[in-house]
Coordinates of C-alpha atoms and ligand atoms in Angstrom, one line a residue:
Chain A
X5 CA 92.9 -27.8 -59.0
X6 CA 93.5 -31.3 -58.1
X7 CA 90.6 -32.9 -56.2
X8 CA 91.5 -36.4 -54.9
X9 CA 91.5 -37.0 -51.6
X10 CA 94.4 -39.7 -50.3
X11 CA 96.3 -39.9 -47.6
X12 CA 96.2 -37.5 -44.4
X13 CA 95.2 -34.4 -44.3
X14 CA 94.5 -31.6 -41.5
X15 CA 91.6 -28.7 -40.9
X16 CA 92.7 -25.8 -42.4
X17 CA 92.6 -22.9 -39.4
X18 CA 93.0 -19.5 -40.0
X19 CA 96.8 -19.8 -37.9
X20 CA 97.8 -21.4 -40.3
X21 CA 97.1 -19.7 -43.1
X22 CA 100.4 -18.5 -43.4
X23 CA 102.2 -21.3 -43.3
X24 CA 100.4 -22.7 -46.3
X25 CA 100.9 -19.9 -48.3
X26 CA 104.3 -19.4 -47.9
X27 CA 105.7 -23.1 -48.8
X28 CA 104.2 -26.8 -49.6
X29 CA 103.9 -28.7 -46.6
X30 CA 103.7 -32.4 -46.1
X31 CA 99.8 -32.2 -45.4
X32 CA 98.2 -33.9 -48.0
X33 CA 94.2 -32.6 -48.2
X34 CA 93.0 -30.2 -46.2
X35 CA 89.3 -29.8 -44.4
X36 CA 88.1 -26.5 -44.2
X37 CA 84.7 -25.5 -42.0
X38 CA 82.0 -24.2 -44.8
X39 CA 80.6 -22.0 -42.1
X40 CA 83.7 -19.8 -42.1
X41 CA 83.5 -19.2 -45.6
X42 CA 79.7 -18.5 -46.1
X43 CA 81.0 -14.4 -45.6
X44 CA 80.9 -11.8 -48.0
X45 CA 84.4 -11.6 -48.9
X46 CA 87.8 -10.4 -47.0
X47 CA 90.7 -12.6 -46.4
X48 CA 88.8 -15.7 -45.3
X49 CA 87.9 -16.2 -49.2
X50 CA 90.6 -15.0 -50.2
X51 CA 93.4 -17.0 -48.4
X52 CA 90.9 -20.2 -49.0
X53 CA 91.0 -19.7 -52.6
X54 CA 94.8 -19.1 -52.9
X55 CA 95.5 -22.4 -51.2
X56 CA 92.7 -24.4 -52.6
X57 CA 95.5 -23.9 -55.6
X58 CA 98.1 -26.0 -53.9
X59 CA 95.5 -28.6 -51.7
X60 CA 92.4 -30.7 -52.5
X61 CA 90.1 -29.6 -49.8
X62 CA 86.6 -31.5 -48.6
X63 CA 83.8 -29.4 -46.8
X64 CA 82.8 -29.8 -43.1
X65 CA 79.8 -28.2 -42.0
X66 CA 78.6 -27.7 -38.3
X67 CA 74.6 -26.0 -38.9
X68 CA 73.0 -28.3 -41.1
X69 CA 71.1 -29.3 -37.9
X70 CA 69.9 -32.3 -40.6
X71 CA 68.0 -34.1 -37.4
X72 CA 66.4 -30.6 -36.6
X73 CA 62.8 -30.7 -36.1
X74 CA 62.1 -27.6 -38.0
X75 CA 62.3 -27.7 -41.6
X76 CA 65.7 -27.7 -43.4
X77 CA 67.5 -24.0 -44.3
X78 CA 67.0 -23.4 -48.0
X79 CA 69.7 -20.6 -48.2
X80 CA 71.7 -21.9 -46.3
X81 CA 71.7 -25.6 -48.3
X82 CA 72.3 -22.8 -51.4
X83 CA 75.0 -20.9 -50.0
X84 CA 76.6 -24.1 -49.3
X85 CA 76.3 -25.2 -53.0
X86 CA 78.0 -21.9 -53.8
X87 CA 80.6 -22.3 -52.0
X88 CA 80.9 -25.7 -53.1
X89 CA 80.6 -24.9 -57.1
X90 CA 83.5 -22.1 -56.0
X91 CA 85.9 -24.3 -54.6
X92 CA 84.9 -28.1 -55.8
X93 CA 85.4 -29.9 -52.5
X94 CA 85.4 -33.8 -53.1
X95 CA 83.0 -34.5 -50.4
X96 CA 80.7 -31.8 -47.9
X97 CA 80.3 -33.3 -44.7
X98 CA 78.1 -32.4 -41.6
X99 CA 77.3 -34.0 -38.4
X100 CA 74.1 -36.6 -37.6
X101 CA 72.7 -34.7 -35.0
X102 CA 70.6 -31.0 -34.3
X103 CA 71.6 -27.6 -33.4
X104 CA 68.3 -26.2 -32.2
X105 CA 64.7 -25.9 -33.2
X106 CA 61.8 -23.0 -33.5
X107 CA 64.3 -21.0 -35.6
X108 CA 67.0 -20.9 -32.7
X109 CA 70.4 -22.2 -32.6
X110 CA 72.1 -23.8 -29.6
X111 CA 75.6 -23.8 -31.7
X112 CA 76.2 -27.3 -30.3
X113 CA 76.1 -30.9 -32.1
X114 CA 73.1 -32.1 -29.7
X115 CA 72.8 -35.8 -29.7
X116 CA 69.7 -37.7 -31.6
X117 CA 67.4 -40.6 -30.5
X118 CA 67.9 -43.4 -32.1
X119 CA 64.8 -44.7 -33.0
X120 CA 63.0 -45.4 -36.0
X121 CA 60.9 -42.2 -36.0
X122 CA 64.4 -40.7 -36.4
X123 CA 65.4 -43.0 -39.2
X124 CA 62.0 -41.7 -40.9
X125 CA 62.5 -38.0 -40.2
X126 CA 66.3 -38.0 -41.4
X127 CA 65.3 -40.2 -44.7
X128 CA 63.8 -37.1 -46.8
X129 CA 65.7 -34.8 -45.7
X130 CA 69.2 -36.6 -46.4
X131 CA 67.6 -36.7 -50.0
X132 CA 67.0 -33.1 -50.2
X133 CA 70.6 -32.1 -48.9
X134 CA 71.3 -34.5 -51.6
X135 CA 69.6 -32.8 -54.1
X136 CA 71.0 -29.4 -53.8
X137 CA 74.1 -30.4 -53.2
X138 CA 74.3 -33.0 -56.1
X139 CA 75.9 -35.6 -54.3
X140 CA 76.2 -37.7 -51.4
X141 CA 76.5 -36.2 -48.2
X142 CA 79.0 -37.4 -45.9
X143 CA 77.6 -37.6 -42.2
X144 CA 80.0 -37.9 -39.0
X145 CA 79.1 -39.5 -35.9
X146 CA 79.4 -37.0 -32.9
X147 CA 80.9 -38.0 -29.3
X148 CA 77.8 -37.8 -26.5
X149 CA 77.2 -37.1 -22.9
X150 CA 73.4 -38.3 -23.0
X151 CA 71.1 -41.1 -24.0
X152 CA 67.7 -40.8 -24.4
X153 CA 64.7 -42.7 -22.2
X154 CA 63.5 -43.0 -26.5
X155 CA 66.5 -44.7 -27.8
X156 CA 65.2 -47.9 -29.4
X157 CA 68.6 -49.5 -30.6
X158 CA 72.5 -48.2 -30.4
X159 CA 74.1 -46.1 -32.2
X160 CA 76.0 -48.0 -34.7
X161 CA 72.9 -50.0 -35.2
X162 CA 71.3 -46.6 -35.9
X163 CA 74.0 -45.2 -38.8
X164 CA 73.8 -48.5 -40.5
X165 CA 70.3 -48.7 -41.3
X166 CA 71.1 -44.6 -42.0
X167 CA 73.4 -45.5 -44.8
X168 CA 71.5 -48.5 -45.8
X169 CA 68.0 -46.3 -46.9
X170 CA 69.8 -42.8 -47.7
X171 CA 72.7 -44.0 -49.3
X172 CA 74.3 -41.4 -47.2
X173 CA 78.3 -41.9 -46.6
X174 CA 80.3 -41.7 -43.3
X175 CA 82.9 -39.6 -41.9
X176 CA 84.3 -41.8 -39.0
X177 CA 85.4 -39.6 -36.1
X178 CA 87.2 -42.2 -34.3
X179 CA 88.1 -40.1 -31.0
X180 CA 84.2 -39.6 -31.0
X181 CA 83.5 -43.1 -30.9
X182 CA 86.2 -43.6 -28.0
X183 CA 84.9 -40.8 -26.3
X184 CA 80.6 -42.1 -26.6
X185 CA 82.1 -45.4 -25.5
X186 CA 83.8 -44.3 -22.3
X187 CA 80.9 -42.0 -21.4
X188 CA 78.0 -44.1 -22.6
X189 CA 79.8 -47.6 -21.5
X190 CA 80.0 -49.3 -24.6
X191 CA 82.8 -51.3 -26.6
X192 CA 84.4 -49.1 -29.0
X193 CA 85.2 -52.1 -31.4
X194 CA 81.3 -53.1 -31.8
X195 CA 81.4 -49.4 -33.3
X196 CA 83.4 -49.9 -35.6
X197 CA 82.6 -53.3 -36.4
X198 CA 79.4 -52.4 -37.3
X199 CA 80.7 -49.6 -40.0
X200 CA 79.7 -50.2 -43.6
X201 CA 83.3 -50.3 -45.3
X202 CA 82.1 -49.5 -48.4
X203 CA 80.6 -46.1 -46.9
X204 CA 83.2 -44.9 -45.3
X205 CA 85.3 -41.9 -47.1
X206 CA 87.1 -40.2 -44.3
X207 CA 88.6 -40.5 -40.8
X208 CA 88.6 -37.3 -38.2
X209 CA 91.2 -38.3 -35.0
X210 CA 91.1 -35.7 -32.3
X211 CA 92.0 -35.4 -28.7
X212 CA 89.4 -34.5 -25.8
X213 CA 89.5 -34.1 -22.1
X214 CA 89.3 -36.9 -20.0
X215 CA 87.1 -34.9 -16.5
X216 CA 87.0 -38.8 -14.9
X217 CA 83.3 -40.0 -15.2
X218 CA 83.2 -38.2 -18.9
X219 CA 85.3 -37.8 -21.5
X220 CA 84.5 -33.9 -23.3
X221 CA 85.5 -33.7 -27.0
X222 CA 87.1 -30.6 -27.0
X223 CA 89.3 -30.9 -30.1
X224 CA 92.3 -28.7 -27.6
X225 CA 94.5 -31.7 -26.9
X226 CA 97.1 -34.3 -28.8
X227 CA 95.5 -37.5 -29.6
X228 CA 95.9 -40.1 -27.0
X229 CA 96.8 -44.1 -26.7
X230 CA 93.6 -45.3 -26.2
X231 CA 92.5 -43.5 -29.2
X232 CA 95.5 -44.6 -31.8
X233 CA 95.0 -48.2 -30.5
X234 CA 91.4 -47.6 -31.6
X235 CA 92.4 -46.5 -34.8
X236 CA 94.6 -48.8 -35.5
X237 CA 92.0 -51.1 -34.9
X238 CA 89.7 -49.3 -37.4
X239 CA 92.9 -49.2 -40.3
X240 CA 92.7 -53.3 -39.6
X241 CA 89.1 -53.8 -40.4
X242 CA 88.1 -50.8 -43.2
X243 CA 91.4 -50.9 -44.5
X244 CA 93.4 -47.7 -45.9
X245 CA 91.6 -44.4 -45.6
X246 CA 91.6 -40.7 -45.8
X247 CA 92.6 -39.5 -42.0
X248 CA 92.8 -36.4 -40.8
X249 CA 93.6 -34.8 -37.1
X250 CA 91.0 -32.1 -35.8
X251 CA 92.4 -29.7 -33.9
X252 CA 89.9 -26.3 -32.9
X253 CA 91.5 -24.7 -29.5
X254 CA 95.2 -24.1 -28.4
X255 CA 96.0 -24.1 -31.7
X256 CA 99.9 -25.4 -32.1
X257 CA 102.3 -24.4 -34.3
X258 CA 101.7 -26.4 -38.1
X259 CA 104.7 -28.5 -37.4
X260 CA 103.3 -29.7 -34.2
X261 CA 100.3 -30.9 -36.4
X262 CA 102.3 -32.1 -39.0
X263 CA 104.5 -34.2 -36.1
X264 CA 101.4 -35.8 -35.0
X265 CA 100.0 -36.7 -38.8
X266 CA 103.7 -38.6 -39.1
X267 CA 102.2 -40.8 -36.0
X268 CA 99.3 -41.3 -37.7
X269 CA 100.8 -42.4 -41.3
X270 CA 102.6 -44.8 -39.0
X271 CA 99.9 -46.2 -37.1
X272 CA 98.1 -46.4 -40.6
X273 CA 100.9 -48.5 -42.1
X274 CA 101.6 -51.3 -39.8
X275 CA 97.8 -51.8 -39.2
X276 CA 97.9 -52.1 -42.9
X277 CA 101.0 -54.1 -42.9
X278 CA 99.3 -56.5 -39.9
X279 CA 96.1 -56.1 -42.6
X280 CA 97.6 -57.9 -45.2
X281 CA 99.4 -60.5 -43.1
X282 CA 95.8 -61.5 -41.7
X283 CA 94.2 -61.6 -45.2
Chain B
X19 CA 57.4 -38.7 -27.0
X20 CA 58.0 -37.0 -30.9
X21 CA 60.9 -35.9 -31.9
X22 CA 59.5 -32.2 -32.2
X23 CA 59.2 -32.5 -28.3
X24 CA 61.9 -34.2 -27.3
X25 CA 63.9 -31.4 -28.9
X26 CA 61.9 -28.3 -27.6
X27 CA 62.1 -29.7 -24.0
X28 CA 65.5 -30.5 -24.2
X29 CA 66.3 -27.0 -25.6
X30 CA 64.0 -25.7 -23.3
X31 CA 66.0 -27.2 -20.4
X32 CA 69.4 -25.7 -21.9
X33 CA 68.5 -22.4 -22.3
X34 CA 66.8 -22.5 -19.2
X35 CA 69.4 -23.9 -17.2
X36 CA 67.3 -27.2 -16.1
X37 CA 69.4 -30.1 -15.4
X38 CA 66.7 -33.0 -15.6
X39 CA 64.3 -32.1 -18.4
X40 CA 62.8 -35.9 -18.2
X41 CA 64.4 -36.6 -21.1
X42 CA 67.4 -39.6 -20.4
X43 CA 68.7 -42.3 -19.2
X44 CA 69.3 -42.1 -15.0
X45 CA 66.9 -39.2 -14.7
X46 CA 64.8 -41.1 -12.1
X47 CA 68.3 -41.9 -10.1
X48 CA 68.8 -37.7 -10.1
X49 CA 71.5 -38.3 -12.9
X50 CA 70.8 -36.8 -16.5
X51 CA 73.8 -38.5 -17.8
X52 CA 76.0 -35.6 -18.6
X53 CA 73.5 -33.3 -19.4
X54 CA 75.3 -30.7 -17.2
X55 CA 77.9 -30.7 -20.1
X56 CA 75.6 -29.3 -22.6
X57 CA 74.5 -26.9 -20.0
X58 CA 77.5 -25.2 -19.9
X59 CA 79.2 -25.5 -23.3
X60 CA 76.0 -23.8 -24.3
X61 CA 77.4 -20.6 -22.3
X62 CA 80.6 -20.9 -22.4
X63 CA 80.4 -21.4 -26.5
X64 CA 78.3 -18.1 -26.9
X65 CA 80.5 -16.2 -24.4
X66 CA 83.3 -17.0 -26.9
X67 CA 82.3 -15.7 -30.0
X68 CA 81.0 -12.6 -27.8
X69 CA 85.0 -12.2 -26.8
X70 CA 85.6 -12.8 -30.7
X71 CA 83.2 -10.3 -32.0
X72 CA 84.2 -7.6 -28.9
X73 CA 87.6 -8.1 -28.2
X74 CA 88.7 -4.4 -27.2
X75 CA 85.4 -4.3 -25.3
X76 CA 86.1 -7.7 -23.3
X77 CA 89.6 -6.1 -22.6
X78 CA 88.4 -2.8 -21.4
X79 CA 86.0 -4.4 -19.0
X80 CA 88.0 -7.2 -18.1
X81 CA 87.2 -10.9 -17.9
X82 CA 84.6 -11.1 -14.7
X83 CA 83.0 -8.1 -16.1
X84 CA 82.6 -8.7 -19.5
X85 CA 81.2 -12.5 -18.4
X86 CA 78.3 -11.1 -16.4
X87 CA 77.7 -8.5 -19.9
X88 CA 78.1 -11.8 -22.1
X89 CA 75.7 -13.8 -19.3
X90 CA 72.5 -11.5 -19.4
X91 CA 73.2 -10.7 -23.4
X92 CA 72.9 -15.0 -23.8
X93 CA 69.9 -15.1 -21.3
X94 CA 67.8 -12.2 -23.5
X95 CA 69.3 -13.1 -27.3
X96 CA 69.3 -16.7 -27.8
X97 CA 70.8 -16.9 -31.2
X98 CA 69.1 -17.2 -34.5
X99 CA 72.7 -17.7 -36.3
X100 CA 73.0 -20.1 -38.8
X101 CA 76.9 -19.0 -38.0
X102 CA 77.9 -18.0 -34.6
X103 CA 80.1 -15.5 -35.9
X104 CA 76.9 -13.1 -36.1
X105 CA 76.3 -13.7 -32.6
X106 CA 76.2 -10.4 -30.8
X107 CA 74.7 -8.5 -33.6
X108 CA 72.6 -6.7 -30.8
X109 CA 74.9 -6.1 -28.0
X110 CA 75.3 -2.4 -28.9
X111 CA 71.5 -2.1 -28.3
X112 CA 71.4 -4.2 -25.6
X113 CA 74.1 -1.9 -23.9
X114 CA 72.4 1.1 -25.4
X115 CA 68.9 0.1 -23.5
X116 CA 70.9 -0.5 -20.3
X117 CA 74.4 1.6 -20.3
X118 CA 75.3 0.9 -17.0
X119 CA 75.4 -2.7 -17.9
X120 CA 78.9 -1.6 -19.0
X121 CA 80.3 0.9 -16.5
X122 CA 81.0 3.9 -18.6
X123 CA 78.9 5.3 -21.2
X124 CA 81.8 5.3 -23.4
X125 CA 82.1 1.6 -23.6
X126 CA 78.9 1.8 -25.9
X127 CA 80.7 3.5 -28.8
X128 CA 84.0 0.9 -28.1
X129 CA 81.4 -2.2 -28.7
X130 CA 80.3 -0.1 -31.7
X131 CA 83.8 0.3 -33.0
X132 CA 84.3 -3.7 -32.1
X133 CA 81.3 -4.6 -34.6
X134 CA 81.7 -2.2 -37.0
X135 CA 85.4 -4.2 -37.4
X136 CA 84.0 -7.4 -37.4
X137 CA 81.7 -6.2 -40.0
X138 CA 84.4 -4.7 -42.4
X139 CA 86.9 -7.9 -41.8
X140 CA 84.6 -10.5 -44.0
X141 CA 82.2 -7.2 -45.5
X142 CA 81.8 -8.1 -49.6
X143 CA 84.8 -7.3 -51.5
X144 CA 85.3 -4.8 -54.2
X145 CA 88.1 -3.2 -56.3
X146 CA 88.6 0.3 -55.0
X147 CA 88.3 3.2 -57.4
X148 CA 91.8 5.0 -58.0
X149 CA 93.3 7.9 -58.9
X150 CA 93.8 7.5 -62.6
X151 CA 90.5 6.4 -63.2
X152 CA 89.0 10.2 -62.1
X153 CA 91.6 11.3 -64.4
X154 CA 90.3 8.9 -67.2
X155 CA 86.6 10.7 -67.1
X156 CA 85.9 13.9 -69.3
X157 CA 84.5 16.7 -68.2
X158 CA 81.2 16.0 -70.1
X159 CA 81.2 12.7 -68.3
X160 CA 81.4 14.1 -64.6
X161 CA 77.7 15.8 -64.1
X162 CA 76.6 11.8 -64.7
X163 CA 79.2 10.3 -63.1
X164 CA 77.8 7.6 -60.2
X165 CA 80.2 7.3 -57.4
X166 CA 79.8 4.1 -55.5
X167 CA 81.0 3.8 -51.8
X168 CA 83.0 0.3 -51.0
X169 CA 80.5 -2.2 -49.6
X170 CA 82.7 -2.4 -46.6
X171 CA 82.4 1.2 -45.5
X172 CA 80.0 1.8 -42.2
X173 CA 80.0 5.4 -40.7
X174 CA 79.2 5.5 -37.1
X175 CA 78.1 8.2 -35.3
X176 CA 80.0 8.7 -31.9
X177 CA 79.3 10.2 -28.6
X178 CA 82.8 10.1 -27.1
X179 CA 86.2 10.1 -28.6
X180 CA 86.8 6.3 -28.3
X181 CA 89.7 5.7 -30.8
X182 CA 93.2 6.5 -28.7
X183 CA 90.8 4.0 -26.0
X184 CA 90.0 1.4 -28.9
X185 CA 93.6 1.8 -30.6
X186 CA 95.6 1.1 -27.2
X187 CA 93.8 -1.9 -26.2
X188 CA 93.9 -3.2 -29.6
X189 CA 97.8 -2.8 -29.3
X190 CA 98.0 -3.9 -25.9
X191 CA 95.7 -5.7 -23.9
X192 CA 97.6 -4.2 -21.1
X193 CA 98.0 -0.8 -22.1
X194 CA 97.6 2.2 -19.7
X195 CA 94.5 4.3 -20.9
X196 CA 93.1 7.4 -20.0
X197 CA 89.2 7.8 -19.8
X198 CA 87.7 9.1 -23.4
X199 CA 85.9 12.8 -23.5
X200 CA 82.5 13.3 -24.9
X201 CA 82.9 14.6 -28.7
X202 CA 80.4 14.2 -31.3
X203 CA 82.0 12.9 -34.2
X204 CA 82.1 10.4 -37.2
X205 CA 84.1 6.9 -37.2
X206 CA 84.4 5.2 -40.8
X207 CA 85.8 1.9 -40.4
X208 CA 86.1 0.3 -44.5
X209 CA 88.7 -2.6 -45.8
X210 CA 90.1 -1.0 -49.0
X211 CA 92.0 -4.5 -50.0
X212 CA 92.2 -7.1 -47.4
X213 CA 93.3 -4.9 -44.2
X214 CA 90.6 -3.0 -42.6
X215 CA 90.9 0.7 -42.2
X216 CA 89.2 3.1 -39.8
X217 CA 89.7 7.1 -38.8
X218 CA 87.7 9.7 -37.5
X219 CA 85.9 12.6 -39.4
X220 CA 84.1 15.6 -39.0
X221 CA 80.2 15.1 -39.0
X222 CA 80.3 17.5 -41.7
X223 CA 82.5 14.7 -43.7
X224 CA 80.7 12.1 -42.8
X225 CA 77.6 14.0 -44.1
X226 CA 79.1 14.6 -47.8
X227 CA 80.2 10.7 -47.8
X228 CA 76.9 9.8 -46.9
X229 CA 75.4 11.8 -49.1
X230 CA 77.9 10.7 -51.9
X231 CA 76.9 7.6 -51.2
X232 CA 73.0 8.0 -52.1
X233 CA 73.7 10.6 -55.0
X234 CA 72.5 9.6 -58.0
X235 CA 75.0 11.4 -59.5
X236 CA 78.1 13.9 -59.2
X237 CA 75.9 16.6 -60.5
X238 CA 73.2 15.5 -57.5
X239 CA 76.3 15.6 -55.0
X240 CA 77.4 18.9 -55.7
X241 CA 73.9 20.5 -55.2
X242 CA 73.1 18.6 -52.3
X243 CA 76.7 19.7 -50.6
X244 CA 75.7 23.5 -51.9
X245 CA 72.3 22.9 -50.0
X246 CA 74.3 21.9 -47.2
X247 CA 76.0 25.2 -47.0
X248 CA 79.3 24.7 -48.9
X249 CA 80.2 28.0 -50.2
X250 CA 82.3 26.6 -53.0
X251 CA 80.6 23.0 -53.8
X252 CA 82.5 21.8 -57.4
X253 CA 86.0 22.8 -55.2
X254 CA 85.1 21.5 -52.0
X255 CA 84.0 18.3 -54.1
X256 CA 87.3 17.9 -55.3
X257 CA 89.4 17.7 -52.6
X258 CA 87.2 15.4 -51.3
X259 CA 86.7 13.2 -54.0
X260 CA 90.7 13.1 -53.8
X261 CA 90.8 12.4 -50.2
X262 CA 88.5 9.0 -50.0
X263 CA 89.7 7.8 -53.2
X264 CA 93.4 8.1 -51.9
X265 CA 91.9 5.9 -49.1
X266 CA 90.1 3.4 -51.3
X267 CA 86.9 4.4 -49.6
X268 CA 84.9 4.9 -53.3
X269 CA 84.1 1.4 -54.7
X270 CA 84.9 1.1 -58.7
X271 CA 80.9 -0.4 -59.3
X272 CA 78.1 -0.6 -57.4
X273 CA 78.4 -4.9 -57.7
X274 CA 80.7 -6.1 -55.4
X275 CA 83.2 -8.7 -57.1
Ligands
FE2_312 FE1 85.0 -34.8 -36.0

């Protein structure tokens, strides 16, 4: 099982299962959501097993809730080492954000103030996710419709000095970033400026709904201009990196995918190309 | 304002509907930023896997129907799910408490049939016991031989004939259907390989496959079947046995692999 994650890559969804059974395709890593494999058994295992043969895969989770005011899920942190010993990802990733508290679950990625408390409440616990899992968590940024009255600096400012004492890593959702900075006002570039290059490993490229005074990150549409030019712009500062295109509702056929993945390698390359003229 | 408390009033205000929980930015203007966004991804996300986990039920009742079902069932179950695909583990009940909540008191055993599914589809795996390996056993072996029923199998006990109903929406969301009749009888729904399975049995064969099922051995079975009335246990035991290991209902261990 080959484990090295280059190139671009797409979430595995159950459509497409099919597809990637039946012949190689020109994906290159796929991204599979733990949750759907924290089951018993049935085809879900099954067909992630038989194409874990042919792809490396990382882990994206959606309940870690790691900003969650209760304390963290023990089984669930060991059933996601499980699944992890079973299929070797080369990364597990989850969101910075919480899903619910007092033992409930809102089955959303709810925005986190970003203050220092929250810097102090997320420390230990991104060391104990770290410790069962036996390795660095991966934590994506997630697209917002609120700020909080208890904010106390912006988000970038926030998941730097979040890398800085975890030694967490980051999964850069770029359409997220466009989509916080159209809702929230700010200058998507500042974002990304502000990244730690060295603690980046992936890139997630989407498309979302633009409903005028927000933008809803809805993972059912192709990518849009504003949000290549965005990552072309990311390419040109961090360089060459993992990228992969989420796609969750009005699933396409894989080609479709695969089309827009070809846009991507070439919006990689000449930021790349423009990269190395610069340097 | 800790973060325990932020989060409480701001789930608070989603569950509860509450568009300014005094929480953000622009909330003294009237304007929770986009708060309202949360609000109703909140029900229209749970509604979802509701259709997921019922989808015969959401097509016999129909979309507006099924909505108001789904819109009381979020309002009284907030979920507890580290996965959403267990949300909706008590709709039966909550349609059981309630049945006109659904119509027709049939639609009860139709949601049952929908979970029971779900169930099976991801249900632990196990190899299913076959034909040649009854043959393999010797006679001395049989009075200790444990049976082992697949960790997928669920028998429901049914009010109304709800199959033909469940079968032709399953088909067709469209399909013509005629209403179900009251019959007491037994569903097993099981996934022998990777393809769930399901038919209806007798509640006297449902009783002998339970009772299989918690034997501690053949030996055990066959008396408990005779207790049951069975004229002719060891025969009546046979073809059986045949039957359900024909249909991969008996697993090979007790440990699912
Ligand atoms: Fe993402």
């Amino acid at each position: 099982m080959s484990s090295t994650i280059e190139g671009f890559g797409l979430g595995l969804r159950s459509e497409h299962y099919g597809d990637f059974r039946a012949t190689r395709q020109r994906v290159d890593w796929l991204e599979v959501i733990s949750e759907n494999y924290l089951v018993d058994g049935g085809k879900p295992l099954h067909f992630l097993e038989s194409i874990r043969q042919d792809y490396p895969m990382v882990m994206h989770g959606v309940s870690l809730s790691i900003g969650s005011s209760d304390a963290l899920d023990t089984d669930y942190l060991r059933q996601l080492r499980r699944l992890a010993d079973r299929i070797e990802p080369a990364w597990v990733s989850d969101h910075l954000c919480w899903t619910g508290t007092r033992s409930l679950n809102l089955h959303d990625l709810l925005p986190l103030p970003y203050n220092v408390a929250t810097l102090q409440h997320l420390t230990p616990r991104i060391a104990q996710v770290q410790d069962v899992l036996g390795r660095a968590l991966v934590i994506e940024n997630v697209s917002s419709y609120v700020r909080y009255r208890a904010d106390e600096m912006s988000e970038w400012e926030f998941i730097r000095e979040l890398v800085s004492r975890t030694g967490c890593e980051l999964l850069l959702d770029v359409n997220n970033v466009y989509v916080s900075s159209v809702n929230h006002g700010f200058d998507a570039q500042d974002f990304i400026d502000a990244m730690p290059a060295s603690a980046v490993r992936q890139i997630h490229l989407a498309g979302h709904e633009d409903h005028g005074q927000y933008i809803i990150d809805t993972h059912d549409h192709p990518i849009c201009e504003a949000v290549w030019d965005l990552y072309a712009y990311t390419v040109r500062r961090l360089g060459r990196l993992p990228t992969m295109i989420e796609r969750d509702d009005n699933i396409p056929p894989l080609h479709e995918l695969i089309d827009e993945l070809d846009v991507a390698r070439s919006v990689a390359q000449a930021a790349l190309n423009e990269r190395k003229r610069a340097a | 304002m800790v973060l325990a408390e932020l989060q409480r009033r701001f789930q608070e205000a989603v569950l509860g509907g509450n568009p300014l929980p005094d929480l953000f930015a622009g909330e003294e203007e009237g304007l929770a930023g986009g708060f309202d966004l949360y609000l109703q991804a909140y029900r229209s996300r749970l509604a979802a896997a509701l259709r997921d986990n019922f989808p015969v039920l959401h097509r016999a009742l129909g979309d507006d129907a099924f909505s108001t079902l789904a819109g009381a069932y979020i309002r009284e179950h907030p979920s507890r799910f580290r996965s959403i695909r267990w949300f909706g583990d008590s709709l039966t009940d909550f349609i059981a408490r309630f049945p006109e909540r659904v119509g027709h008191p049939a639609l009860l055993d139709l949601a049952r049939m929908d979970w029971a599914m779900r169930a099976a589809f991801d249900a632990a795996d196990s190899a299913a016991t076959k034909l040649p390996d009854l043959a393999a056993l010797h006679a001395d072996e049989w009075p200790e031989h444990r049976f082992h029923l697949m960790p997928s199998l669920q028998i429901l006990d049914l009010t109304w004939a709800v199959e033909p109903l469940w079968k032709a929406l399953n088909d067709d969301a469209e399909a013509r259907t005629e209403e179900p009749q009251i019959q007491e009888h037994a569903l097993l729904i099981w996934r022998p390989a990777l393809d769930c399975c399901w038919r209806s049995a007798e509640a006297g064969e449902a009783a002998a496959l339970r009772a299989l099922g918690e034997s501690e051995n053949f030996a055990h079975w066959c008396a408990a079947l005779a207790k049951a009335g069975e004229p002719e246990p060891a025969m009546a035991a046979a073809t059986l046995l045949r039957r359900w290991v024909e249909e991969g209902l008996l697993a090979k261990s007790a440990v699912p692999v």
